[in-house]
């Protein structure tokens, strides 16, 4: 007896929604320079395969390995000292701006504390610090101090200081208030309330987030060299420009090991935090001391020219708000948004396709291969993908779109795989047993279970990609980053100031979008 197939009653509605989405994305495809046929042109493929083939065997001469080892140590030292500077900025800022230490709030039971005028100013400064991406800070400091690790340390310190100030403040405000209220009622000072009531409660969470931020700093330090801020990124940038595939292959291996290793180091630090805070502080202090010793000569050289910084900053004012330049920045902003949207859309389809075999639905071998691809795609940073894509398809937004799509495909594919693994298999098996094809069983049994999570993950990644798309242009991949790089290279600081303001506006938009999504998604 043949199974009875009914026509899908919602097919027309789904088709209409799909066509509407395609129409909405049409301008974004145009702005992002979407031209997949470029990848299949004989010259492009030949050029790309020759370059990728030159990765093997990876360079392993003694001199290069020595240079790569020094760059790796420099990268870790930049991340460590940059994180320390961020804490020195973020911690006092959090103490000054948090409502958790407001004595009137604790004693009078008010809902909001009366703030002194400096708090809004302080919070605005923190927003400014974290609103400019760390690699843009690095580019600015490279122009002011010259090539080297000083730019990376200052960039990490300022950008992450803004983030830590906000997060530390929120952590303090989320703690139980009974002990702080009792101390405030007995006449204790703000410092006594902090040291005896809030700090003992919040310390594990404060340290845990600091370790996480250090892990992020290692990943960021590894790519800051693309703008001349030292470390592995600078070595990789030089190797790519010299088309030395063997060196690029070796550096990619170190990149992947470093990025993977940060997760293991972070987990070890969190475990040490649970067992002994004193030992963790001792290890952290030793690492900071070694890092400062390692970078000291760079700092001496950079700060010998520090008097140039104020002259350099002065040249950014006033920003160029001429109609012609505003139109150019508006085009770059739209291009940045289009790169993020199309890159995320491509990653949605790619991640979904790779998630099926990665979840083990096509057997063990496809599962292992799909997971290996996903690890490779997300293990290579966006900026590195952008540099490789520029070599493949040339300068412009299409390279940025492909870079975001490749990296995000790895991230979304991994997240989608987990949702498929956690989905209830019984509806799928029931449809297969009733004669449905595997495609229909997937569409009508599994997709309804995972669709909401896939949409939430995709929107979350799009939020991240908007921020990332602003800086991909620093390696020639279009958008605001490319405009900023050109203006700074031509010493047009006033035009660069306008572009930085646009980046801040986009960053503010991302924060508001994130808040809105958090409320909508619960």
Short mmCIF file of C-alpha atoms in Angstrom, two decimals:
data_model
loop_
_atom_site.label_atom_id
_atom_site.label_comp_id
_atom_site.label_asym_id
_atom_site.label_seq_id
_atom_site.Cartn_x
_atom_site.Cartn_y
_atom_site.Cartn_z
CA UNK A 1 0.00 0.00 0.00
CA UNK A 2 1.43 3.32 -1.06
CA UNK A 3 1.77 6.02 1.63
CA UNK A 4 -0.79 8.79 1.29
CA UNK A 5 0.94 12.12 0.49
CA UNK A 6 -0.93 15.34 1.17
CA UNK A 7 0.04 18.69 -0.24
CA UNK A 8 1.69 20.99 2.29
CA UNK A 9 -0.98 23.61 3.17
CA UNK A 10 1.69 26.16 4.16
CA UNK A 11 3.84 25.71 1.04
CA UNK A 12 2.63 28.91 -0.66
CA UNK A 13 3.15 30.96 2.51
CA UNK A 14 6.70 29.61 2.92
CA UNK A 15 7.47 30.35 -0.73
CA UNK A 16 6.13 33.90 -0.35
CA UNK A 17 8.26 34.49 2.76
CA UNK A 18 11.35 33.13 0.97
CA UNK A 19 10.79 35.43 -2.02
CA UNK A 20 10.23 38.41 0.31
CA UNK A 21 13.52 37.71 2.10
CA UNK A 22 15.33 37.44 -1.24
CA UNK A 23 13.87 40.79 -2.34
CA UNK A 24 14.88 42.41 0.96
CA UNK A 25 18.41 41.07 0.58
CA UNK A 26 18.75 42.14 -3.06
CA UNK A 27 20.27 45.57 -2.24
CA UNK A 28 22.56 43.94 0.33
CA UNK A 29 23.86 41.49 -2.27
CA UNK A 30 24.66 44.39 -4.58
CA UNK A 31 26.35 46.51 -1.88
CA UNK A 32 28.42 43.56 -0.64
CA UNK A 33 29.79 43.01 -4.16
CA UNK A 34 28.39 39.48 -4.13
CA UNK A 35 29.92 37.76 -7.17
CA UNK A 36 30.44 34.03 -6.50
CA UNK A 37 31.39 33.41 -10.13
CA UNK A 38 34.67 35.20 -9.38
CA UNK A 39 35.68 32.19 -7.32
CA UNK A 40 35.27 29.89 -10.32
CA UNK A 41 37.18 31.96 -12.83
CA UNK A 42 40.14 29.96 -14.10
CA UNK A 43 42.67 32.61 -13.17
CA UNK A 44 41.32 32.97 -9.62
CA UNK A 45 41.16 29.24 -8.95
CA UNK A 46 44.61 28.67 -10.41
CA UNK A 47 46.09 31.51 -8.35
CA UNK A 48 44.35 30.35 -5.15
CA UNK A 49 45.27 26.66 -5.55
CA UNK A 50 48.90 27.51 -6.22
CA UNK A 51 49.02 29.69 -3.10
CA UNK A 52 47.21 27.13 -0.91
CA UNK A 53 49.38 24.34 -2.32
CA UNK A 54 52.50 26.27 -1.33
CA UNK A 55 51.44 25.87 2.35
CA UNK A 56 52.89 22.34 2.15
CA UNK A 57 55.34 21.54 3.50
CA UNK A 58 55.16 24.24 6.21
CA UNK A 59 58.35 26.23 6.72
CA UNK A 60 60.52 24.61 9.40
CA UNK A 61 63.98 26.13 9.09
CA UNK A 62 65.70 26.82 12.41
CA UNK A 63 65.78 30.58 11.82
CA UNK A 64 62.08 30.79 10.99
CA UNK A 65 61.05 28.57 13.92
CA UNK A 66 63.13 30.78 16.23
CA UNK A 67 61.47 33.93 14.84
CA UNK A 68 58.01 32.32 15.13
CA UNK A 69 58.70 31.29 18.74
CA UNK A 70 59.68 34.85 19.67
CA UNK A 71 56.53 36.20 17.97
CA UNK A 72 54.38 33.72 19.91
CA UNK A 73 55.89 34.81 23.23
CA UNK A 74 55.40 38.44 22.24
CA UNK A 75 51.74 37.75 21.41
CA UNK A 76 51.12 36.17 24.83
CA UNK A 77 53.00 38.99 26.57
CA UNK A 78 50.91 41.63 24.76
CA UNK A 79 47.70 39.87 25.79
CA UNK A 80 48.79 39.62 29.43
CA UNK A 81 49.96 43.21 29.89
CA UNK A 82 47.02 44.54 27.85
CA UNK A 83 44.62 42.66 30.12
CA UNK A 84 46.37 44.09 33.20
CA UNK A 85 45.99 47.63 31.84
CA UNK A 86 42.32 46.92 31.11
CA UNK A 87 41.76 45.83 34.72
CA UNK A 88 43.52 48.94 36.03
CA UNK A 89 41.09 51.03 33.96
CA UNK A 90 37.95 48.96 34.43
CA UNK A 91 38.09 48.21 38.16
CA UNK A 92 38.23 51.81 39.52
CA UNK A 93 35.69 52.87 36.88
CA UNK A 94 33.31 50.16 38.10
CA UNK A 95 33.74 51.21 41.76
CA UNK A 96 32.99 54.83 40.88
CA UNK A 97 29.99 54.12 38.65
CA UNK A 98 28.21 51.17 40.30
CA UNK A 99 24.99 51.66 42.26
CA UNK A 100 25.86 48.72 44.52
CA UNK A 101 27.99 51.03 46.71
CA UNK A 102 25.43 53.83 47.02
CA UNK A 103 24.81 54.32 50.75
CA UNK A 104 21.48 56.22 50.22
CA UNK A 105 20.30 53.37 48.02
CA UNK A 106 21.26 50.76 50.63
CA UNK A 107 19.89 52.59 53.65
CA UNK A 108 16.85 54.47 52.31
CA UNK A 109 15.56 51.63 50.13
CA UNK A 110 15.36 53.74 46.99
CA UNK A 111 15.08 52.07 43.61
CA UNK A 112 17.77 54.20 41.99
CA UNK A 113 20.68 56.01 43.53
CA UNK A 114 21.21 59.72 43.11
CA UNK A 115 24.33 60.01 40.96
CA UNK A 116 26.97 62.67 40.98
CA UNK A 117 27.49 64.34 37.64
CA UNK A 118 30.69 62.45 36.98
CA UNK A 119 28.93 59.07 36.61
CA UNK A 120 27.24 59.79 33.25
CA UNK A 121 30.53 61.23 31.99
CA UNK A 122 32.45 58.17 33.23
CA UNK A 123 29.97 55.77 31.60
CA UNK A 124 30.19 57.74 28.34
CA UNK A 125 33.98 57.41 28.40
CA UNK A 126 33.67 53.64 28.96
CA UNK A 127 31.23 53.44 26.03
CA UNK A 128 33.70 55.36 23.86
CA UNK A 129 36.58 53.07 24.87
CA UNK A 130 34.75 49.83 24.08
CA UNK A 131 32.90 51.29 21.08
CA UNK A 132 36.08 51.56 19.01
CA UNK A 133 37.31 48.04 18.07
CA UNK A 134 40.66 47.12 19.58
CA UNK A 135 42.30 46.72 16.18
CA UNK A 136 41.26 50.27 15.25
CA UNK A 137 42.82 51.52 18.48
CA UNK A 138 45.94 49.54 17.49
CA UNK A 139 46.01 51.16 14.05
CA UNK A 140 45.79 54.63 15.61
CA UNK A 141 48.58 53.91 18.12
CA UNK A 142 50.79 52.44 15.40
CA UNK A 143 50.46 55.74 13.56
CA UNK A 144 51.32 57.64 16.77
CA UNK A 145 54.10 55.44 18.26
CA UNK A 146 55.29 53.44 15.26
CA UNK A 147 55.36 49.68 14.66
CA UNK A 148 55.62 47.38 17.68
CA UNK A 149 53.86 45.81 20.62
CA UNK A 150 53.14 49.07 22.49
CA UNK A 151 50.23 49.81 20.17
CA UNK A 152 48.67 46.40 20.88
CA UNK A 153 49.01 46.73 24.67
CA UNK A 154 47.43 50.20 24.70
CA UNK A 155 44.69 49.10 22.30
CA UNK A 156 43.76 46.10 24.42
CA UNK A 157 43.94 48.15 27.61
CA UNK A 158 41.57 50.85 26.37
CA UNK A 159 39.04 48.68 24.52
CA UNK A 160 38.88 45.96 27.16
CA UNK A 161 39.04 48.53 29.97
CA UNK A 162 35.74 49.93 28.68
CA UNK A 163 34.23 46.44 28.61
CA UNK A 164 35.53 45.46 32.05
CA UNK A 165 34.30 48.70 33.64
CA UNK A 166 30.76 47.94 32.45
CA UNK A 167 30.79 44.24 33.31
CA UNK A 168 32.49 44.64 36.72
CA UNK A 169 29.84 47.23 37.63
CA UNK A 170 27.04 44.85 36.61
CA UNK A 171 28.59 41.98 38.57
CA UNK A 172 28.74 44.10 41.74
CA UNK A 173 25.13 45.20 41.29
CA UNK A 174 23.94 41.59 40.87
CA UNK A 175 25.23 40.46 44.28
CA UNK A 176 22.90 39.87 47.30
CA UNK A 177 22.51 43.14 49.17
CA UNK A 178 21.82 41.96 52.75
CA UNK A 179 25.41 42.21 54.01
CA UNK A 180 26.02 45.55 52.28
CA UNK A 181 22.76 46.96 53.67
CA UNK A 182 23.67 45.89 57.22
CA UNK A 183 27.10 47.54 56.99
CA UNK A 184 25.64 50.71 55.48
CA UNK A 185 23.07 50.91 58.31
CA UNK A 186 25.88 50.63 60.89
CA UNK A 187 27.67 53.63 59.38
CA UNK A 188 30.36 51.85 57.35
CA UNK A 189 32.14 53.71 54.54
CA UNK A 190 31.84 52.79 50.84
CA UNK A 191 35.26 51.14 50.92
CA UNK A 192 34.36 49.08 54.02
CA UNK A 193 31.11 47.98 52.35
CA UNK A 194 33.03 46.96 49.24
CA UNK A 195 35.88 45.13 50.97
CA UNK A 196 33.82 43.32 53.64
CA UNK A 197 30.48 42.71 51.93
CA UNK A 198 30.59 42.92 48.14
CA UNK A 199 34.10 41.71 47.26
CA UNK A 200 33.93 38.33 49.08
CA UNK A 201 30.69 37.56 47.24
CA UNK A 202 31.68 38.85 43.82
CA UNK A 203 35.35 37.78 43.73
CA UNK A 204 34.85 34.38 41.97
CA UNK A 205 32.69 35.95 39.26
CA UNK A 206 35.06 38.92 38.84
CA UNK A 207 38.09 36.64 38.46
CA UNK A 208 36.25 34.25 36.16
CA UNK A 209 35.27 37.06 33.78
CA UNK A 210 38.80 38.49 33.91
CA UNK A 211 40.20 35.11 32.84
CA UNK A 212 37.69 34.96 29.99
CA UNK A 213 38.72 38.46 28.85
CA UNK A 214 42.40 37.42 28.94
CA UNK A 215 41.48 34.48 26.69
CA UNK A 216 39.85 36.97 24.28
CA UNK A 217 42.95 39.17 24.48
CA UNK A 218 45.16 36.30 23.30
CA UNK A 219 42.97 35.79 20.22
CA UNK A 220 42.92 39.55 19.54
CA UNK A 221 46.70 39.89 19.98
CA UNK A 222 47.26 37.16 17.41
CA UNK A 223 45.75 39.30 14.62
CA UNK A 224 46.72 42.84 15.68
CA UNK A 225 49.97 42.52 13.78
CA UNK A 226 47.98 42.98 10.57
CA UNK A 227 48.09 46.72 11.30
CA UNK A 228 51.72 46.63 12.47
CA UNK A 229 51.22 45.99 16.19
CA UNK A 230 53.73 43.14 16.48
CA UNK A 231 53.35 39.47 17.35
CA UNK A 232 52.27 36.57 15.15
CA UNK A 233 49.87 38.72 13.11
CA UNK A 234 52.66 40.98 11.88
CA UNK A 235 54.78 37.99 10.90
CA UNK A 236 51.81 36.44 9.08
CA UNK A 237 50.97 39.69 7.29
CA UNK A 238 54.55 39.90 6.03
CA UNK A 239 54.51 36.26 4.86
CA UNK A 240 51.21 36.74 2.99
CA UNK A 241 52.49 39.88 1.25
CA UNK A 242 55.66 38.00 0.27
CA UNK A 243 53.46 35.09 -0.98
CA UNK A 244 55.57 32.71 1.14
CA UNK A 245 53.09 29.84 1.46
CA UNK A 246 55.36 27.64 3.61
CA UNK A 247 55.65 30.32 6.29
CA UNK A 248 51.91 31.01 6.12
CA UNK A 249 51.26 27.27 6.60
CA UNK A 250 53.48 27.14 9.71
CA UNK A 251 51.93 30.29 11.15
CA UNK A 252 48.42 28.96 10.53
CA UNK A 253 49.27 25.85 12.52
CA UNK A 254 50.54 28.00 15.41
CA UNK A 255 47.43 30.19 15.14
CA UNK A 256 45.14 27.20 15.41
CA UNK A 257 47.14 25.73 18.30
CA UNK A 258 47.12 29.07 20.12
CA UNK A 259 43.39 29.65 19.64
CA UNK A 260 42.61 26.08 20.70
CA UNK A 261 45.07 26.30 23.58
CA UNK A 262 43.43 29.41 25.00
CA UNK A 263 40.32 27.39 25.80
CA UNK A 264 42.41 24.79 27.65
CA UNK A 265 44.37 27.49 29.50
CA UNK A 266 41.14 29.24 30.43
CA UNK A 267 39.62 26.03 31.79
CA UNK A 268 42.78 25.31 33.80
CA UNK A 269 42.71 28.84 35.24
CA UNK A 270 39.04 28.47 36.22
CA UNK A 271 39.81 25.15 37.95
CA UNK A 272 42.73 26.74 39.78
CA UNK A 273 40.40 29.55 40.80
CA UNK A 274 38.05 27.07 42.47
CA UNK A 275 40.89 25.38 44.37
CA UNK A 276 43.18 28.20 45.42
CA UNK A 277 42.85 31.90 44.66
CA UNK A 278 46.32 32.57 46.12
CA UNK A 279 48.06 30.24 43.66
CA UNK A 280 46.19 31.80 40.75
CA UNK A 281 47.29 35.29 41.84
CA UNK A 282 50.90 34.06 42.15
CA UNK A 283 50.86 32.56 38.64
CA UNK A 284 49.20 35.69 37.22
CA UNK A 285 51.75 37.99 38.92
CA UNK A 286 54.64 35.89 37.54
CA UNK A 287 53.20 36.05 34.03
CA UNK A 288 52.70 39.81 34.25
CA UNK A 289 56.27 40.33 35.51
CA UNK A 290 57.74 38.20 32.72
CA UNK A 291 55.56 39.92 30.09
CA UNK A 292 56.61 43.40 31.23
CA UNK A 293 60.26 42.36 31.21
CA UNK A 294 59.88 40.92 27.69
CA UNK A 295 58.19 44.05 26.27
CA UNK A 296 60.20 46.64 28.21
CA UNK A 297 62.58 47.55 25.39
CA UNK A 298 59.63 48.09 23.01
CA UNK A 299 57.97 50.41 25.51
CA UNK A 300 61.14 52.45 26.06
CA UNK A 301 61.52 52.98 22.33
CA UNK A 302 57.85 53.88 21.81
CA UNK A 303 57.50 56.30 24.71
CA UNK A 304 60.67 58.15 23.69
CA UNK A 305 58.46 59.56 20.91
CA UNK A 306 55.33 60.01 23.08
CA UNK A 307 55.38 63.80 22.60
CA UNK A 308 54.15 63.14 19.04
CA UNK A 309 50.91 61.63 20.40
CA UNK A 310 49.23 64.92 21.32
CA UNK A 311 50.15 66.50 18.00
CA UNK A 312 48.75 63.46 16.24
CA UNK A 313 45.49 63.56 18.25
CA UNK A 314 45.09 67.30 17.68
CA UNK A 315 45.00 66.72 13.93
CA UNK A 316 41.75 64.71 14.26
CA UNK A 317 39.76 67.86 15.16
CA UNK A 318 37.44 69.05 13.85
CA UNK A 319 35.98 66.02 12.10
CA UNK A 320 35.16 66.42 8.40
CA UNK A 321 31.37 66.78 8.07
CA UNK A 322 31.38 67.99 4.49
CA UNK A 323 28.54 66.65 2.33
CA UNK A 324 30.87 64.76 0.02
CA UNK A 325 32.65 62.99 2.88
CA UNK A 326 29.40 62.24 4.75
CA UNK A 327 28.05 60.62 1.57
CA UNK A 328 31.22 58.53 1.32
CA UNK A 329 30.99 57.44 4.98
CA UNK A 330 27.27 56.65 4.57
CA UNK A 331 28.14 54.41 1.61
CA UNK A 332 30.82 52.69 3.71
CA UNK A 333 28.34 52.21 6.58
CA UNK A 334 25.75 50.63 4.28
CA UNK A 335 28.47 48.49 2.72
CA UNK A 336 29.53 47.34 6.19
CA UNK A 337 25.96 46.40 7.10
CA UNK A 338 25.55 44.58 3.77
CA UNK A 339 28.79 42.61 4.31
CA UNK A 340 27.59 41.51 7.73
CA UNK A 341 24.08 40.60 6.52
CA UNK A 342 25.09 38.62 3.42
CA UNK A 343 28.01 36.95 5.23
CA UNK A 344 25.68 35.83 8.01
CA UNK A 345 23.05 34.60 5.51
CA UNK A 346 25.64 32.50 3.64
CA UNK A 347 26.90 31.15 6.96
CA UNK A 348 23.34 30.20 7.93
CA UNK A 349 23.01 27.96 4.86
CA UNK A 350 26.56 26.62 5.07
CA UNK A 351 26.37 25.95 8.81
CA UNK A 352 23.01 24.20 8.39
CA UNK A 353 24.36 21.95 5.63
CA UNK A 354 27.48 21.00 7.59
CA UNK A 355 25.52 20.48 10.83
CA UNK A 356 23.62 17.52 9.36
CA UNK A 357 26.64 15.25 8.83
CA UNK A 358 28.37 16.72 11.90
CA UNK A 359 25.45 15.56 14.05
CA UNK A 360 26.09 12.00 12.86
CA UNK A 361 23.04 11.63 10.64
CA UNK A 362 25.04 10.40 7.63
CA UNK A 363 27.42 8.02 9.44
CA UNK A 364 30.70 8.19 11.37
CA UNK A 365 33.05 9.11 8.54
CA UNK A 366 31.00 12.11 7.27
CA UNK A 367 30.61 13.15 10.92
CA UNK A 368 34.37 13.22 11.51
CA UNK A 369 35.03 15.08 8.24
CA UNK A 370 32.28 17.66 8.86
CA UNK A 371 33.52 18.36 12.39
CA UNK A 372 37.08 18.77 11.13
CA UNK A 373 35.86 21.34 8.59
CA UNK A 374 33.85 23.20 11.21
CA UNK A 375 36.87 23.35 13.55
CA UNK A 376 39.06 24.65 10.73
CA UNK A 377 36.52 27.27 9.63
CA UNK A 378 36.00 28.78 13.07
CA UNK A 379 39.60 28.27 14.23
CA UNK A 380 40.96 30.71 11.63
CA UNK A 381 40.11 34.30 12.74
CA UNK A 382 37.89 36.50 10.53
CA UNK A 383 40.71 38.89 9.76
CA UNK A 384 42.96 36.08 8.55
CA UNK A 385 40.19 34.71 6.33
CA UNK A 386 39.79 38.26 4.96
CA UNK A 387 43.50 38.49 4.10
CA UNK A 388 43.33 35.15 2.24
CA UNK A 389 40.10 36.09 0.44
CA UNK A 390 41.64 39.37 -0.72
CA UNK A 391 44.32 37.28 -2.41
CA UNK A 392 41.63 35.10 -4.00
CA UNK A 393 39.06 37.64 -5.26
CA UNK A 394 40.89 40.95 -4.89
CA UNK A 395 40.26 44.05 -2.80
CA UNK A 396 36.67 44.97 -1.97
CA UNK A 397 33.60 44.02 0.04
CA UNK A 398 33.17 40.58 -1.56
CA UNK A 399 36.36 39.41 0.17
CA UNK A 400 34.95 40.61 3.52
CA UNK A 401 31.64 38.88 2.85
CA UNK A 402 33.38 35.58 2.12
CA UNK A 403 35.60 35.94 5.20
CA UNK A 404 32.64 36.48 7.52
CA UNK A 405 30.70 33.67 5.85
CA UNK A 406 33.54 31.17 6.27
CA UNK A 407 34.31 31.95 9.92
CA UNK A 408 30.64 32.26 10.93
CA UNK A 409 29.80 29.04 9.08
CA UNK A 410 32.16 27.23 11.46
CA UNK A 411 30.62 28.88 14.52
CA UNK A 412 26.99 28.39 13.49
CA UNK A 413 27.66 24.86 12.22
CA UNK A 414 28.97 23.87 15.65
CA UNK A 415 26.00 25.45 17.44
CA UNK A 416 23.48 23.94 14.99
CA UNK A 417 25.09 20.51 15.46
CA UNK A 418 24.49 20.69 19.20
CA UNK A 419 20.82 21.59 18.72
CA UNK A 420 20.33 18.64 16.33
CA UNK A 421 22.02 16.30 18.80
CA UNK A 422 19.71 17.50 21.57
CA UNK A 423 16.50 17.27 19.46
CA UNK A 424 14.01 14.48 20.16
CA UNK A 425 14.57 11.79 17.43
CA UNK A 426 11.17 10.10 17.86
CA UNK A 427 9.16 12.38 15.48
CA UNK A 428 11.87 11.94 12.81
CA UNK A 429 11.91 8.15 13.18
CA UNK A 430 8.09 8.01 13.14
CA UNK A 431 7.93 9.85 9.79
CA UNK A 432 10.63 7.63 8.28
CA UNK A 433 8.71 4.52 9.39
CA UNK A 434 5.52 5.93 7.83
CA UNK A 435 7.23 6.20 4.43
CA UNK A 436 8.41 9.82 4.36
CA UNK A 437 11.70 10.67 2.72
CA UNK A 438 14.59 11.73 4.97
CA UNK A 439 14.32 15.28 3.59
CA UNK A 440 10.62 15.53 4.50
CA UNK A 441 11.26 13.96 7.90
CA UNK A 442 13.98 16.54 8.55
CA UNK A 443 11.78 19.46 7.42
CA UNK A 444 8.66 18.45 9.35
CA UNK A 445 10.08 16.65 12.41
CA UNK A 446 13.46 18.15 13.25
CA UNK A 447 13.29 21.72 11.90
CA UNK A 448 10.27 22.73 14.03
CA UNK A 449 12.24 21.66 17.13
CA UNK A 450 15.45 23.54 16.33
CA UNK A 451 14.24 26.48 14.19
CA UNK A 452 13.86 28.93 17.10
CA UNK A 453 17.39 28.20 18.38
CA UNK A 454 18.87 28.46 14.88
CA UNK A 455 17.22 31.86 14.41
CA UNK A 456 18.45 33.05 17.83
CA UNK A 457 22.02 31.91 17.16
CA UNK A 458 21.99 33.49 13.69
CA UNK A 459 20.77 36.85 15.01
CA UNK A 460 23.41 36.73 17.75
CA UNK A 461 26.16 36.09 15.21
CA UNK A 462 24.83 38.83 12.92
CA UNK A 463 25.19 41.24 15.85
CA UNK A 464 28.86 40.16 16.21
CA UNK A 465 29.41 40.33 12.47
CA UNK A 466 28.26 43.96 12.24
CA UNK A 467 31.03 44.84 14.68
CA UNK A 468 33.57 42.65 12.85
CA UNK A 469 32.62 43.99 9.41
CA UNK A 470 33.77 47.46 10.48
CA UNK A 471 37.38 46.27 10.74
CA UNK A 472 37.77 43.69 7.96
CA UNK A 473 38.56 46.51 5.58
CA UNK A 474 41.87 47.05 7.39
CA UNK A 475 43.24 44.24 5.21
CA UNK A 476 41.42 45.50 2.10
CA UNK A 477 38.05 43.74 2.51
CA UNK A 478 35.77 46.75 2.05
CA UNK A 479 33.49 48.73 4.37
CA UNK A 480 34.38 51.41 6.91
CA UNK A 481 37.63 49.70 7.85
CA UNK A 482 39.02 50.07 4.34
CA UNK A 483 38.06 53.76 4.28
CA UNK A 484 39.73 54.28 7.67
CA UNK A 485 42.92 52.57 6.55
CA UNK A 486 43.13 54.70 3.41
CA UNK A 487 42.49 58.01 5.18
CA UNK A 488 45.05 57.27 7.90
CA UNK A 489 47.58 56.15 5.30
CA UNK A 490 47.10 59.50 3.54
CA UNK A 491 47.34 61.39 6.89
CA UNK A 492 43.73 62.66 6.51
CA UNK A 493 42.96 62.56 10.26
CA UNK A 494 39.85 64.79 10.05
CA UNK A 495 38.25 62.44 7.52
CA UNK A 496 39.31 59.49 9.70
CA UNK A 497 37.57 61.09 12.70
CA UNK A 498 34.25 61.06 10.83
CA UNK A 499 34.70 57.37 10.01
CA UNK A 500 35.48 56.58 13.65
CA UNK A 501 32.29 58.41 14.68
CA UNK A 502 30.36 56.22 12.23
CA UNK A 503 31.98 53.11 13.77
CA UNK A 504 30.92 54.31 17.22
CA UNK A 505 27.37 54.79 15.92
CA UNK A 506 27.34 51.24 14.58
CA UNK A 507 28.72 49.93 17.87
CA UNK A 508 25.95 51.73 19.76
CA UNK A 509 23.44 50.23 17.33
CA UNK A 510 24.82 46.76 18.00
CA UNK A 511 24.47 47.24 21.78
CA UNK A 512 20.87 48.40 21.40
CA UNK A 513 20.14 45.49 19.06
CA UNK A 514 21.66 43.09 21.58
CA UNK A 515 19.51 44.49 24.40
CA UNK A 516 16.41 44.22 22.21
CA UNK A 517 17.18 40.61 21.22
CA UNK A 518 17.83 39.65 24.85
CA UNK A 519 14.40 41.00 25.81
CA UNK A 520 12.61 39.36 22.87
CA UNK A 521 14.33 36.00 23.24
CA UNK A 522 13.89 35.95 27.01
#
